[in-house]
PDB file of C-alpha atoms in Angstrom:
ATOM      1  CA  UNK A  84       0.000   0.000   0.000  1.00  0.00           C
ATOM      2  CA  UNK A  85       1.116   3.547  -0.713  1.00  0.00           C
ATOM      3  CA  UNK A  86       2.427   5.211   2.403  1.00  0.00           C
ATOM      4  CA  UNK A  87       1.915   8.749   1.082  1.00  0.00           C
ATOM      5  CA  UNK A  88      -0.842   9.621  -1.383  1.00  0.00           C
ATOM      6  CA  UNK A  89      -1.174  12.920  -3.188  1.00  0.00           C
ATOM      7  CA  UNK A  90      -4.244  12.737  -5.404  1.00  0.00           C
ATOM      8  CA  UNK A  91      -3.840  16.065  -7.215  1.00  0.00           C
ATOM      9  CA  UNK A  92      -1.251  15.828 -10.010  1.00  0.00           C
ATOM     10  CA  UNK A  93      -1.824  19.487 -10.838  1.00  0.00           C
ATOM     11  CA  UNK A  94      -3.488  22.500  -9.257  1.00  0.00           C
ATOM     12  CA  UNK A  95      -4.116  26.052 -10.409  1.00  0.00           C
ATOM     13  CA  UNK A  96      -4.689  29.042  -8.148  1.00  0.00           C
ATOM     14  CA  UNK A  97      -5.153  32.723  -8.756  1.00  0.00           C
ATOM     15  CA  UNK A  98      -2.488  35.015  -7.344  1.00  0.00           C
ATOM     16  CA  UNK A  99      -3.343  36.207  -3.792  1.00  0.00           C
ATOM     17  CA  UNK A 100      -5.846  33.393  -3.285  1.00  0.00           C
ATOM     18  CA  UNK A 101      -5.396  30.489  -0.841  1.00  0.00           C
ATOM     19  CA  UNK A 102      -4.889  26.903  -2.020  1.00  0.00           C
ATOM     20  CA  UNK A 103      -4.982  23.520  -0.297  1.00  0.00           C
ATOM     21  CA  UNK A 104      -2.797  20.631  -1.420  1.00  0.00           C
ATOM     22  CA  UNK A 105      -3.989  17.225  -0.258  1.00  0.00           C
ATOM     23  CA  UNK A 106      -1.935  14.508   1.388  1.00  0.00           C
ATOM     24  CA  UNK A 107      -3.013  11.284   3.060  1.00  0.00           C
ATOM     25  CA  UNK A 108      -0.660   8.847   4.725  1.00  0.00           C
ATOM     26  CA  UNK A 109      -0.601   5.316   6.043  1.00  0.00           C
ATOM     27  CA  UNK A 110       1.441   4.082   8.984  1.00  0.00           C
ATOM     28  CA  UNK A 111       1.060   1.862  12.023  1.00  0.00           C
ATOM     29  CA  UNK A 112       3.887   3.606  13.855  1.00  0.00           C
ATOM     30  CA  UNK A 113       2.515   5.903  16.581  1.00  0.00           C
ATOM     31  CA  UNK A 114       5.534   8.200  16.295  1.00  0.00           C
ATOM     32  CA  UNK A 115       5.968   9.814  12.912  1.00  0.00           C
ATOM     33  CA  UNK A 116       6.615  13.142  11.284  1.00  0.00           C
ATOM     34  CA  UNK A 117       5.026  14.691   8.244  1.00  0.00           C
ATOM     35  CA  UNK A 118       6.864  17.101   5.978  1.00  0.00           C
ATOM     36  CA  UNK A 119       6.069  19.294   3.033  1.00  0.00           C
ATOM     37  CA  UNK A 120       8.755  20.214   0.513  1.00  0.00           C
ATOM     38  CA  UNK A 121       8.718  22.564  -2.455  1.00  0.00           C
ATOM     39  CA  UNK A 122      10.708  21.673  -5.551  1.00  0.00           C
ATOM     40  CA  UNK A 123      11.108  24.446  -8.126  1.00  0.00           C
ATOM     41  CA  UNK A 124      12.351  23.696 -11.616  1.00  0.00           C
ATOM     42  CA  UNK A 125      15.946  24.105 -10.384  1.00  0.00           C
ATOM     43  CA  UNK A 126      15.550  20.760  -8.596  1.00  0.00           C
ATOM     44  CA  UNK A 127      16.384  21.590  -5.002  1.00  0.00           C
ATOM     45  CA  UNK A 128      13.989  20.273  -2.354  1.00  0.00           C
ATOM     46  CA  UNK A 129      13.066  23.163  -0.060  1.00  0.00           C
ATOM     47  CA  UNK A 130      11.666  22.333   3.371  1.00  0.00           C
ATOM     48  CA  UNK A 131       8.407  24.165   4.121  1.00  0.00           C
ATOM     49  CA  UNK A 132       6.743  22.800   7.226  1.00  0.00           C
ATOM     50  CA  UNK A 133       6.783  19.897   9.690  1.00  0.00           C
ATOM     51  CA  UNK A 134       4.099  18.232  11.836  1.00  0.00           C
ATOM     52  CA  UNK A 135       4.874  15.642  14.482  1.00  0.00           C
ATOM     53  CA  UNK A 136       2.309  12.957  15.252  1.00  0.00           C
ATOM     54  CA  UNK A 137       2.164  14.021  18.899  1.00  0.00           C
ATOM     55  CA  UNK A 138       1.958  17.737  18.219  1.00  0.00           C
ATOM     56  CA  UNK A 139      -1.249  19.131  19.657  1.00  0.00           C
ATOM     57  CA  UNK A 140      -1.520  22.097  17.359  1.00  0.00           C
ATOM     58  CA  UNK A 141      -1.390  22.380  13.606  1.00  0.00           C
ATOM     59  CA  UNK A 142       1.957  23.636  12.356  1.00  0.00           C
ATOM     60  CA  UNK A 143       2.281  27.062  10.784  1.00  0.00           C
ATOM     61  CA  UNK A 144       5.223  28.721   9.051  1.00  0.00           C
ATOM     62  CA  UNK A 145       4.464  32.128   7.598  1.00  0.00           C
ATOM     63  CA  UNK A 146       2.045  31.660   4.695  1.00  0.00           C
ATOM     64  CA  UNK A 147       2.144  27.882   5.089  1.00  0.00           C
ATOM     65  CA  UNK A 148      -0.046  25.930   7.460  1.00  0.00           C
ATOM     66  CA  UNK A 149      -0.660  22.248   7.834  1.00  0.00           C
ATOM     67  CA  UNK A 150      -4.189  20.983   8.364  1.00  0.00           C
ATOM     68  CA  UNK A 151      -3.427  17.832  10.378  1.00  0.00           C
ATOM     69  CA  UNK A 152      -6.334  15.447  10.880  1.00  0.00           C
ATOM     70  CA  UNK A 153      -4.824  12.468  12.659  1.00  0.00           C
ATOM     71  CA  UNK A 154      -7.911  10.261  12.712  1.00  0.00           C
ATOM     72  CA  UNK A 155      -8.346  10.687   8.979  1.00  0.00           C
ATOM     73  CA  UNK A 156      -4.585  10.358   8.386  1.00  0.00           C
ATOM     74  CA  UNK A 157      -4.445  13.504   6.370  1.00  0.00           C
ATOM     75  CA  UNK A 158      -1.917  16.343   6.384  1.00  0.00           C
ATOM     76  CA  UNK A 159      -3.005  18.939   3.880  1.00  0.00           C
ATOM     77  CA  UNK A 160      -0.839  21.961   3.099  1.00  0.00           C
ATOM     78  CA  UNK A 161      -2.557  25.335   2.961  1.00  0.00           C
ATOM     79  CA  UNK A 162      -0.789  28.187   1.210  1.00  0.00           C
ATOM     80  CA  UNK A 163      -2.366  31.550   1.871  1.00  0.00           C
ATOM     81  CA  UNK A 164      -2.042  34.612  -0.364  1.00  0.00           C
ATOM     82  CA  UNK A 165      -0.424  32.716  -3.254  1.00  0.00           C
ATOM     83  CA  UNK A 166       2.435  34.367  -5.090  1.00  0.00           C
ATOM     84  CA  UNK A 167       3.773  33.742  -8.584  1.00  0.00           C
ATOM     85  CA  UNK A 168       6.950  32.376  -7.005  1.00  0.00           C
ATOM     86  CA  UNK A 169       4.926  29.619  -5.356  1.00  0.00           C
ATOM     87  CA  UNK A 170       4.601  27.866  -8.719  1.00  0.00           C
ATOM     88  CA  UNK A 171       6.485  24.606  -8.205  1.00  0.00           C
ATOM     89  CA  UNK A 172       6.128  20.919  -7.425  1.00  0.00           C
ATOM     90  CA  UNK A 173       5.044  20.196  -3.849  1.00  0.00           C
ATOM     91  CA  UNK A 174       5.793  16.939  -2.081  1.00  0.00           C
ATOM     92  CA  UNK A 175       4.348  15.490   1.086  1.00  0.00           C
ATOM     93  CA  UNK A 176       6.680  13.134   2.961  1.00  0.00           C
ATOM     94  CA  UNK A 177       6.678  11.045   6.112  1.00  0.00           C
ATOM     95  CA  UNK A 178       9.311   9.742   8.449  1.00  0.00           C
ATOM     96  CA  UNK A 179       8.439   6.991  10.894  1.00  0.00           C
ATOM     97  CA  UNK A 180      10.008   6.348  14.282  1.00  0.00           C
ATOM     98  CA  UNK A 181      10.950   9.966  14.913  1.00  0.00           C
ATOM     99  CA  UNK A 182      10.806   9.705  18.703  1.00  0.00           C
ATOM    100  CA  UNK A 183      13.494   7.014  18.754  1.00  0.00           C
ATOM    101  CA  UNK A 184      16.013   9.354  17.154  1.00  0.00           C
ATOM    102  CA  UNK A 185      16.760   6.761  14.507  1.00  0.00           C
ATOM    103  CA  UNK A 186      17.700   7.927  11.080  1.00  0.00           C
ATOM    104  CA  UNK A 187      14.719   6.682   9.187  1.00  0.00           C
ATOM    105  CA  UNK A 188      14.446   7.811   5.626  1.00  0.00           C
ATOM    106  CA  UNK A 189      11.693   9.979   4.209  1.00  0.00           C
ATOM    107  CA  UNK A 190       8.942   8.421   2.131  1.00  0.00           C
ATOM    108  CA  UNK A 191       7.578  10.840  -0.457  1.00  0.00           C
ATOM    109  CA  UNK A 192       4.320  11.122  -2.330  1.00  0.00           C
ATOM    110  CA  UNK A 193       4.172  11.637  -6.086  1.00  0.00           C
ATOM    111  CA  UNK A 194       3.746  15.373  -5.784  1.00  0.00           C
ATOM    112  CA  UNK A 195       1.379  18.119  -6.889  1.00  0.00           C
ATOM    113  CA  UNK A 196       2.365  20.654  -9.543  1.00  0.00           C
ATOM    114  CA  UNK A 197       1.053  24.032  -8.428  1.00  0.00           C
ATOM    115  CA  UNK A 198       0.659  26.846 -10.933  1.00  0.00           C
ATOM    116  CA  UNK A 199      -0.125  30.339  -9.699  1.00  0.00           C
ATOM    117  CA  UNK A 200      -1.916  32.447 -12.280  1.00  0.00           C
ATOM    118  CA  UNK A 201      -1.443  36.230 -12.481  1.00  0.00           C
TER     119      UNK A 201
ATOM    120  CA  UNK B 183      27.749  27.389   5.451  1.00  0.00           C
ATOM    121  CA  UNK B 184      26.892  26.984   1.772  1.00  0.00           C
ATOM    122  CA  UNK B 185      24.392  24.177   2.129  1.00  0.00           C
ATOM    123  CA  UNK B 186      24.578  20.756   0.512  1.00  0.00           C
ATOM    124  CA  UNK B 187      26.589  20.800  -2.699  1.00  0.00           C
ATOM    125  CA  UNK B 188      26.306  18.251  -5.495  1.00  0.00           C
ATOM    126  CA  UNK B 189      28.539  17.846  -8.506  1.00  0.00           C
ATOM    127  CA  UNK B 190      28.004  17.670 -11.410  1.00  0.00           C
ATOM    128  CA  UNK B 191      24.600  19.273 -11.865  1.00  0.00           C
ATOM    129  CA  UNK B 192      24.047  17.439 -15.139  1.00  0.00           C
ATOM    130  CA  UNK B 193      25.626  14.340 -16.631  1.00  0.00           C
ATOM    131  CA  UNK B 194      24.966  12.739 -20.002  1.00  0.00           C
ATOM    132  CA  UNK B 195      26.537   9.352 -20.533  1.00  0.00           C
ATOM    133  CA  UNK B 196      26.344   6.497 -22.972  1.00  0.00           C
ATOM    134  CA  UNK B 197      24.768   3.253 -21.914  1.00  0.00           C
ATOM    135  CA  UNK B 198      27.356   0.935 -20.397  1.00  0.00           C
ATOM    136  CA  UNK B 199      29.623   3.682 -19.102  1.00  0.00           C
ATOM    137  CA  UNK B 200      30.394   4.255 -15.432  1.00  0.00           C
ATOM    138  CA  UNK B 201      29.498   7.519 -13.717  1.00  0.00           C
ATOM    139  CA  UNK B 202      30.335   8.982 -10.321  1.00  0.00           C
ATOM    140  CA  UNK B 203      28.542  11.749  -8.465  1.00  0.00           C
ATOM    141  CA  UNK B 204      29.783  13.718  -5.488  1.00  0.00           C
ATOM    142  CA  UNK B 205      27.925  15.205  -2.533  1.00  0.00           C
ATOM    143  CA  UNK B 206      29.391  17.629   0.002  1.00  0.00           C
ATOM    144  CA  UNK B 207      27.088  17.864   3.025  1.00  0.00           C
ATOM    145  CA  UNK B 208      26.830  20.699   5.513  1.00  0.00           C
ATOM    146  CA  UNK B 209      30.042  20.408   7.492  1.00  0.00           C
ATOM    147  CA  UNK B 210      28.590  19.669  10.930  1.00  0.00           C
ATOM    148  CA  UNK B 211      26.029  17.146   9.624  1.00  0.00           C
ATOM    149  CA  UNK B 212      26.948  13.561  10.423  1.00  0.00           C
ATOM    150  CA  UNK B 213      24.114  11.901   8.502  1.00  0.00           C
ATOM    151  CA  UNK B 214      24.006  11.739   4.714  1.00  0.00           C
ATOM    152  CA  UNK B 215      21.312  10.316   2.462  1.00  0.00           C
ATOM    153  CA  UNK B 216      21.041   9.549  -1.239  1.00  0.00           C
ATOM    154  CA  UNK B 217      17.696   9.581  -3.045  1.00  0.00           C
ATOM    155  CA  UNK B 218      16.724   8.967  -6.652  1.00  0.00           C
ATOM    156  CA  UNK B 219      13.902  10.846  -8.345  1.00  0.00           C
ATOM    157  CA  UNK B 220      12.502   9.796 -11.699  1.00  0.00           C
ATOM    158  CA  UNK B 221      10.399  12.105 -13.850  1.00  0.00           C
ATOM    159  CA  UNK B 222       6.997  12.855 -12.331  1.00  0.00           C
ATOM    160  CA  UNK B 223       7.691  10.985  -9.113  1.00  0.00           C
ATOM    161  CA  UNK B 224       8.792  11.803  -5.604  1.00  0.00           C
ATOM    162  CA  UNK B 225      12.302  10.974  -4.430  1.00  0.00           C
ATOM    163  CA  UNK B 226      12.999   7.373  -3.401  1.00  0.00           C
ATOM    164  CA  UNK B 227      15.498   6.447  -0.726  1.00  0.00           C
ATOM    165  CA  UNK B 228      18.694   4.731  -1.865  1.00  0.00           C
ATOM    166  CA  UNK B 229      21.123   4.680   1.046  1.00  0.00           C
ATOM    167  CA  UNK B 230      22.161   6.373   4.283  1.00  0.00           C
ATOM    168  CA  UNK B 231      25.448   7.037   6.082  1.00  0.00           C
ATOM    169  CA  UNK B 232      26.120   7.988   9.648  1.00  0.00           C
ATOM    170  CA  UNK B 233      29.630   9.401   9.637  1.00  0.00           C
ATOM    171  CA  UNK B 234      31.592   6.987   7.415  1.00  0.00           C
ATOM    172  CA  UNK B 235      29.404   3.958   8.050  1.00  0.00           C
ATOM    173  CA  UNK B 236      26.806   2.969   5.463  1.00  0.00           C
ATOM    174  CA  UNK B 237      23.972   1.847   7.730  1.00  0.00           C
ATOM    175  CA  UNK B 238      21.092   1.239   5.377  1.00  0.00           C
ATOM    176  CA  UNK B 239      20.617   0.396   1.704  1.00  0.00           C
ATOM    177  CA  UNK B 240      17.384   0.237  -0.263  1.00  0.00           C
ATOM    178  CA  UNK B 241      16.595  -2.725  -2.485  1.00  0.00           C
ATOM    179  CA  UNK B 242      16.650  -0.124  -5.275  1.00  0.00           C
ATOM    180  CA  UNK B 243      20.425  -0.024  -4.876  1.00  0.00           C
ATOM    181  CA  UNK B 244      21.412  -2.816  -7.247  1.00  0.00           C
ATOM    182  CA  UNK B 245      24.883  -4.354  -7.443  1.00  0.00           C
ATOM    183  CA  UNK B 246      25.799  -1.766 -10.063  1.00  0.00           C
ATOM    184  CA  UNK B 247      25.451   1.011  -7.518  1.00  0.00           C
ATOM    185  CA  UNK B 248      27.999   1.736  -4.822  1.00  0.00           C
ATOM    186  CA  UNK B 249      28.246   4.603  -2.380  1.00  0.00           C
ATOM    187  CA  UNK B 250      31.057   5.662  -0.111  1.00  0.00           C
ATOM    188  CA  UNK B 251      31.669   8.312   2.481  1.00  0.00           C
ATOM    189  CA  UNK B 252      35.357   8.192   3.365  1.00  0.00           C
ATOM    190  CA  UNK B 253      36.257  10.008   6.597  1.00  0.00           C
ATOM    191  CA  UNK B 254      32.629  10.896   7.152  1.00  0.00           C
ATOM    192  CA  UNK B 255      32.771  14.009   5.011  1.00  0.00           C
ATOM    193  CA  UNK B 256      31.823  14.051   1.309  1.00  0.00           C
ATOM    194  CA  UNK B 257      30.133  11.088  -0.320  1.00  0.00           C
ATOM    195  CA  UNK B 258      30.293   9.562  -3.789  1.00  0.00           C
ATOM    196  CA  UNK B 259      27.693   7.522  -5.613  1.00  0.00           C
ATOM    197  CA  UNK B 260      28.960   5.395  -8.486  1.00  0.00           C
ATOM    198  CA  UNK B 261      26.844   3.651 -11.079  1.00  0.00           C
ATOM    199  CA  UNK B 262      28.593   1.011 -13.141  1.00  0.00           C
ATOM    200  CA  UNK B 263      27.460  -0.150 -16.599  1.00  0.00           C
ATOM    201  CA  UNK B 264      24.731   2.464 -16.756  1.00  0.00           C
ATOM    202  CA  UNK B 265      21.350   1.564 -18.231  1.00  0.00           C
ATOM    203  CA  UNK B 266      18.662   3.833 -19.654  1.00  0.00           C
ATOM    204  CA  UNK B 267      16.540   3.121 -16.592  1.00  0.00           C
ATOM    205  CA  UNK B 268      19.177   4.841 -14.468  1.00  0.00           C
ATOM    206  CA  UNK B 269      18.203   8.197 -15.989  1.00  0.00           C
ATOM    207  CA  UNK B 270      16.960  10.239 -13.043  1.00  0.00           C
ATOM    208  CA  UNK B 271      17.762  13.053 -10.646  1.00  0.00           C
ATOM    209  CA  UNK B 272      20.054  11.904  -7.840  1.00  0.00           C
ATOM    210  CA  UNK B 273      19.527  13.936  -4.688  1.00  0.00           C
ATOM    211  CA  UNK B 274      21.741  14.098  -1.640  1.00  0.00           C
ATOM    212  CA  UNK B 275      20.588  15.289   1.781  1.00  0.00           C
ATOM    213  CA  UNK B 276      22.288  15.715   5.125  1.00  0.00           C
ATOM    214  CA  UNK B 277      21.218  16.136   8.730  1.00  0.00           C
ATOM    215  CA  UNK B 278      22.628  16.308  12.221  1.00  0.00           C
ATOM    216  CA  UNK B 279      21.715  13.455  14.525  1.00  0.00           C
ATOM    217  CA  UNK B 280      20.442  15.497  17.413  1.00  0.00           C
ATOM    218  CA  UNK B 281      18.683  18.192  15.455  1.00  0.00           C
ATOM    219  CA  UNK B 282      14.947  18.578  15.368  1.00  0.00           C
ATOM    220  CA  UNK B 283      13.299  15.965  13.171  1.00  0.00           C
ATOM    221  CA  UNK B 284      12.995  18.451  10.363  1.00  0.00           C
ATOM    222  CA  UNK B 285      16.734  18.921  10.085  1.00  0.00           C
ATOM    223  CA  UNK B 286      17.050  17.584   6.533  1.00  0.00           C
ATOM    224  CA  UNK B 287      18.819  19.744   3.958  1.00  0.00           C
ATOM    225  CA  UNK B 288      18.793  18.685   0.317  1.00  0.00           C
ATOM    226  CA  UNK B 289      21.213  19.563  -2.433  1.00  0.00           C
ATOM    227  CA  UNK B 290      20.143  20.648  -5.914  1.00  0.00           C
ATOM    228  CA  UNK B 291      20.736  17.192  -7.317  1.00  0.00           C
ATOM    229  CA  UNK B 292      22.608  15.636 -10.233  1.00  0.00           C
ATOM    230  CA  UNK B 293      20.487  14.976 -13.284  1.00  0.00           C
ATOM    231  CA  UNK B 294      21.695  11.873 -15.121  1.00  0.00           C
ATOM    232  CA  UNK B 295      20.709  11.117 -18.699  1.00  0.00           C
ATOM    233  CA  UNK B 296      21.752   7.774 -20.151  1.00  0.00           C
ATOM    234  CA  UNK B 297      21.625   7.671 -23.953  1.00  0.00           C
TER     235      UNK B 297
END
């Protein structure tokens, strides 16, 4: 079974509007972390936001917020006030066993290509 | 601190040739990861080093692939007898063991094209 599912291959949003990128995950590990990365055409993976499975509040970082619904196993990324520079590929990722301090690798979804329209 | 550096940025090679990529992590990071990303997909884990020790390898890392991290600093990823299916972006990332869980930093990747 897919561990990370991103069902939106592509999304369009008008500049200055908000957009939600969907991510669902599957794990039996009670301790895990969820990440969102942005990948512009240059190729570098840019960290955006992190949510731990035991975090009580939804994570926020500037214009990025994570809508974490643990029971539904979803971790959607919300980008407010979209800018043209937000056009990029966005990946949701998970790391299991975070509380043990072990160096588990990230498992990525297939990504969502976001295009911001002027 | 200039981040994670990867060299070369692009590599075109003929099928059957050997190629080697280099990754220079952030200097104080003791963990180093290699990922492979094919077109339209997310990155997939290949292997991980803690200092100079290679502690985990994915089943994706066939016998033609080898990675090293001598002295726990830079790392190299070599692909022998390249095949067209090896065409992908190869990403390197580094982290520090005791940093917050989101302490991953990725490089810009090496894009390999096998013709």
